[in-house]
mmCIF file of C-alpha atoms in Angstrom:
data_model
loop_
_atom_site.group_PDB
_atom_site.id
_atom_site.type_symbol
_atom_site.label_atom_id
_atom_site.label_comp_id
_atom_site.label_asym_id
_atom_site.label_seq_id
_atom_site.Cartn_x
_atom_site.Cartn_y
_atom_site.Cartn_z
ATOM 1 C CA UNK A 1 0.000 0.000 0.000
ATOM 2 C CA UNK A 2 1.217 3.561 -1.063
ATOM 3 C CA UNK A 3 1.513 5.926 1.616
ATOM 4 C CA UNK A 4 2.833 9.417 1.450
ATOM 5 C CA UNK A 5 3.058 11.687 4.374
ATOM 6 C CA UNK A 6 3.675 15.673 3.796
ATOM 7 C CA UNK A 7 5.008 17.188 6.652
ATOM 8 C CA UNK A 8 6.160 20.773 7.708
ATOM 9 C CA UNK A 9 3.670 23.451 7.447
ATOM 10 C CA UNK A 10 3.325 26.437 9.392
ATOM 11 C CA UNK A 11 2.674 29.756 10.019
ATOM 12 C CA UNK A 12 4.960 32.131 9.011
ATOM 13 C CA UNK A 13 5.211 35.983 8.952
ATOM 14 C CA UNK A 14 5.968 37.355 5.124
ATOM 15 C CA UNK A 15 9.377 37.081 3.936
ATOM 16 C CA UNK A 16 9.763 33.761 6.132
ATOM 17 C CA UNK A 17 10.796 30.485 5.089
ATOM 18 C CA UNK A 18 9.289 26.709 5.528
ATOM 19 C CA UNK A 19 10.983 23.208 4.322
ATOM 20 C CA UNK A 20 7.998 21.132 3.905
ATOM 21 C CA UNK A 21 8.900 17.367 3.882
ATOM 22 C CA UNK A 22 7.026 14.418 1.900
ATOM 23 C CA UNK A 23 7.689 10.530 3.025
ATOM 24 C CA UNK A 24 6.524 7.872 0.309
ATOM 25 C CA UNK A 25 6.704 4.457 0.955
ATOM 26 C CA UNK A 26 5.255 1.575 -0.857
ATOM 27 C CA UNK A 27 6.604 1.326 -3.545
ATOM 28 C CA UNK A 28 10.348 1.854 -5.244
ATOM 29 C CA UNK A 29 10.554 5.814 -4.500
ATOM 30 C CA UNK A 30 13.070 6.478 -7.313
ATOM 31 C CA UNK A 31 11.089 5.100 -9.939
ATOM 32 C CA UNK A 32 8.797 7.879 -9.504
ATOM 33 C CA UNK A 33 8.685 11.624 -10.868
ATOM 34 C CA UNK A 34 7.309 13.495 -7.842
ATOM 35 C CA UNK A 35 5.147 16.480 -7.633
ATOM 36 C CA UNK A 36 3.844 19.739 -4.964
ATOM 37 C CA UNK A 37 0.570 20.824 -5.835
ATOM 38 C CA UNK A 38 -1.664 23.670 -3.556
ATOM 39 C CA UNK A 39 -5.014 24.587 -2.632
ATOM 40 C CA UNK A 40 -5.599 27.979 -1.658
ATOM 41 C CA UNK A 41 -9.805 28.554 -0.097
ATOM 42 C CA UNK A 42 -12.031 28.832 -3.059
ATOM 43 C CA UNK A 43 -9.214 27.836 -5.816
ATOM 44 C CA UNK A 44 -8.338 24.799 -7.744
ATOM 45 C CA UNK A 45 -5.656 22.924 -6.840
ATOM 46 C CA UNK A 46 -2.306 23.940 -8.712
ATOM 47 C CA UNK A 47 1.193 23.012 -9.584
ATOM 48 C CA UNK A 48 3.677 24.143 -7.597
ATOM 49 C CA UNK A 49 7.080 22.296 -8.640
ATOM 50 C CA UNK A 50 7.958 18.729 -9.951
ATOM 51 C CA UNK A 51 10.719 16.456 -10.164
ATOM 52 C CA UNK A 52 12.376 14.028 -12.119
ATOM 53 C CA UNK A 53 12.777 10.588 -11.174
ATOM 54 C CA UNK A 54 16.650 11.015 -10.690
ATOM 55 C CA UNK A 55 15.850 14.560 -9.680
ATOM 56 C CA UNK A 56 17.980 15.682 -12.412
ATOM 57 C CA UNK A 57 14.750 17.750 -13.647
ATOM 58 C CA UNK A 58 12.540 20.182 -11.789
ATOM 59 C CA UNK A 59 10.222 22.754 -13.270
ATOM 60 C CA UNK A 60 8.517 25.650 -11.071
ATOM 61 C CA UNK A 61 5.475 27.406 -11.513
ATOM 62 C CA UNK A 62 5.703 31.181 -12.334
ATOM 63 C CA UNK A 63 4.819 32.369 -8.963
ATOM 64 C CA UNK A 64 6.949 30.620 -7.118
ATOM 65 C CA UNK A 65 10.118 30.847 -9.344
ATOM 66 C CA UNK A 66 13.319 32.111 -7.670
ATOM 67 C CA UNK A 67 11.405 31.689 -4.317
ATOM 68 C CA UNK A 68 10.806 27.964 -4.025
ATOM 69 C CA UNK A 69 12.725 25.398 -4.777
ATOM 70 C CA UNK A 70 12.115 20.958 -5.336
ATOM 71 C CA UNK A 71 14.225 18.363 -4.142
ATOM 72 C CA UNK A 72 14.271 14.713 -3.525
ATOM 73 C CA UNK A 73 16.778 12.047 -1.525
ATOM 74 C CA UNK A 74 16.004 9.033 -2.920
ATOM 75 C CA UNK A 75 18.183 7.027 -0.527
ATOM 76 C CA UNK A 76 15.288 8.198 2.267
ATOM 77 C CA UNK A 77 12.202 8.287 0.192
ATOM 78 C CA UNK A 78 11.909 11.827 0.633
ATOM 79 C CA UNK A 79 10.493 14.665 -1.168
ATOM 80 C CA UNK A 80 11.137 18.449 -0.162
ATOM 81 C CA UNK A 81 10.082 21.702 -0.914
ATOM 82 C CA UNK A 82 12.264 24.642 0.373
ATOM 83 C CA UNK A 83 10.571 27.961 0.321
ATOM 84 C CA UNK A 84 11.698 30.942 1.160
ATOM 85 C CA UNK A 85 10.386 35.142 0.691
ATOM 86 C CA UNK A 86 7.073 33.469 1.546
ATOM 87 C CA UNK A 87 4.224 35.464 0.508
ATOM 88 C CA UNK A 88 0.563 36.078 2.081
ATOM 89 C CA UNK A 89 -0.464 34.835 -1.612
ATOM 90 C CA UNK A 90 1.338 31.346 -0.876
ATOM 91 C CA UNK A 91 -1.128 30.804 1.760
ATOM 92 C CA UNK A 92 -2.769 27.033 0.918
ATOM 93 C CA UNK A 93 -2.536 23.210 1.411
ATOM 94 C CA UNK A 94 0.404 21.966 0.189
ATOM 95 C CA UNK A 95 0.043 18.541 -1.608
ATOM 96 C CA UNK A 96 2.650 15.973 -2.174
ATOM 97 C CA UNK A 97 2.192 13.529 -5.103
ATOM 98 C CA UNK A 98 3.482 10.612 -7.001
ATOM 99 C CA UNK A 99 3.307 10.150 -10.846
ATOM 100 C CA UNK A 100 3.862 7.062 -12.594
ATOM 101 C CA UNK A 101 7.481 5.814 -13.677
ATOM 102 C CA UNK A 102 6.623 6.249 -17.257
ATOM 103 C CA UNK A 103 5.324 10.050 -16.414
ATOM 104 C CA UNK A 104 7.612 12.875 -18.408
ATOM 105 C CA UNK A 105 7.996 15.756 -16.001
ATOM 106 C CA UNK A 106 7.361 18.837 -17.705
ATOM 107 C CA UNK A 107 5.197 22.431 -17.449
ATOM 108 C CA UNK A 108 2.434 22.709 -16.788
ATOM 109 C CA UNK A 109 1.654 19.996 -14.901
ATOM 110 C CA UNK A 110 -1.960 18.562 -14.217
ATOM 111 C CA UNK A 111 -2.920 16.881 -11.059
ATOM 112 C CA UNK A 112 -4.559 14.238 -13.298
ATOM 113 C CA UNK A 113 -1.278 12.724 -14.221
ATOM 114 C CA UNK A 114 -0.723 11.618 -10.613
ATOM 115 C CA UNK A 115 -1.766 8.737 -9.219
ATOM 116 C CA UNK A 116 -0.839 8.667 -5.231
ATOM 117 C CA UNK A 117 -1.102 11.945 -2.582
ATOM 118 C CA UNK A 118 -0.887 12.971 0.712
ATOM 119 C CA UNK A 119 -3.173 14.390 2.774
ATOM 120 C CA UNK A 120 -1.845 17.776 2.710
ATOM 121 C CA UNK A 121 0.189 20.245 4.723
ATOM 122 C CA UNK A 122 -1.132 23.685 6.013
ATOM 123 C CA UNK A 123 0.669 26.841 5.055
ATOM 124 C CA UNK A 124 -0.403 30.130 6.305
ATOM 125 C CA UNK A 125 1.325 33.434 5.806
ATOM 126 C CA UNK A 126 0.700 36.168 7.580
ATOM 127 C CA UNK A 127 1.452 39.151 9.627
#
């Protein structure tokens, strides 16, 4: 059975910084591109960043370019997202999720194209 496990969130003043943290287990981690989707109140979920399988890849959403950044350690089965200048508008769930080994990373990315996810981690920026 798949499990992944986001981990991480916060609240945070504007300008802070968060390392959220994303355990999969279940199945053979590095086989998998990875993805971080979020879910602002009253939005559709969204990409945020995703990863190769070797993690030799990563693409970024616009609004989080320069300020966020993907990484995995596939020795722990471990997914990260650093973040740092965090912004009021970054305020969401953050989503961790696992594509399919035959999945080509790219941008954009659709939610549809990933098959296991967490249950979410809680980000909230504010003043």
């Amino acid at each position: 059975q798949v499990q992944v496990v986001e981990s991480g969130g916060g609240l945070v003043q504007p300008g802070g910084s968060l390392r959220l943290s994303c355990l999969v287990s279940g199945l053979r981690f590095d086989d998998h591109p990875m993805g971080w989707f979020r879910q602002a109140p009253g939005k559709e979920r969204e990409g945020v960043s995703c990863i190769s399988a070797s993690g030799h890849s990563v693409y970024d959403g616009v609004s989080v370019k320069g300020r966020f950044a993907i990484s995995r350690d596939n020795t722990q089965n471990m997914l990260y997202l650093h973040m740092n200048d965090l912004k009021p508008d970054d305020t969401a769930i953050y989503y961790c999720a696992v594509a399919s080994p035959g999945y080509g990373v790219g941008w954009p990315v659709d939610p549809e194209d990933f098959d296991h996810w967490g249950q979410g981690t809680q980000v909230n920026v504010t003043s």
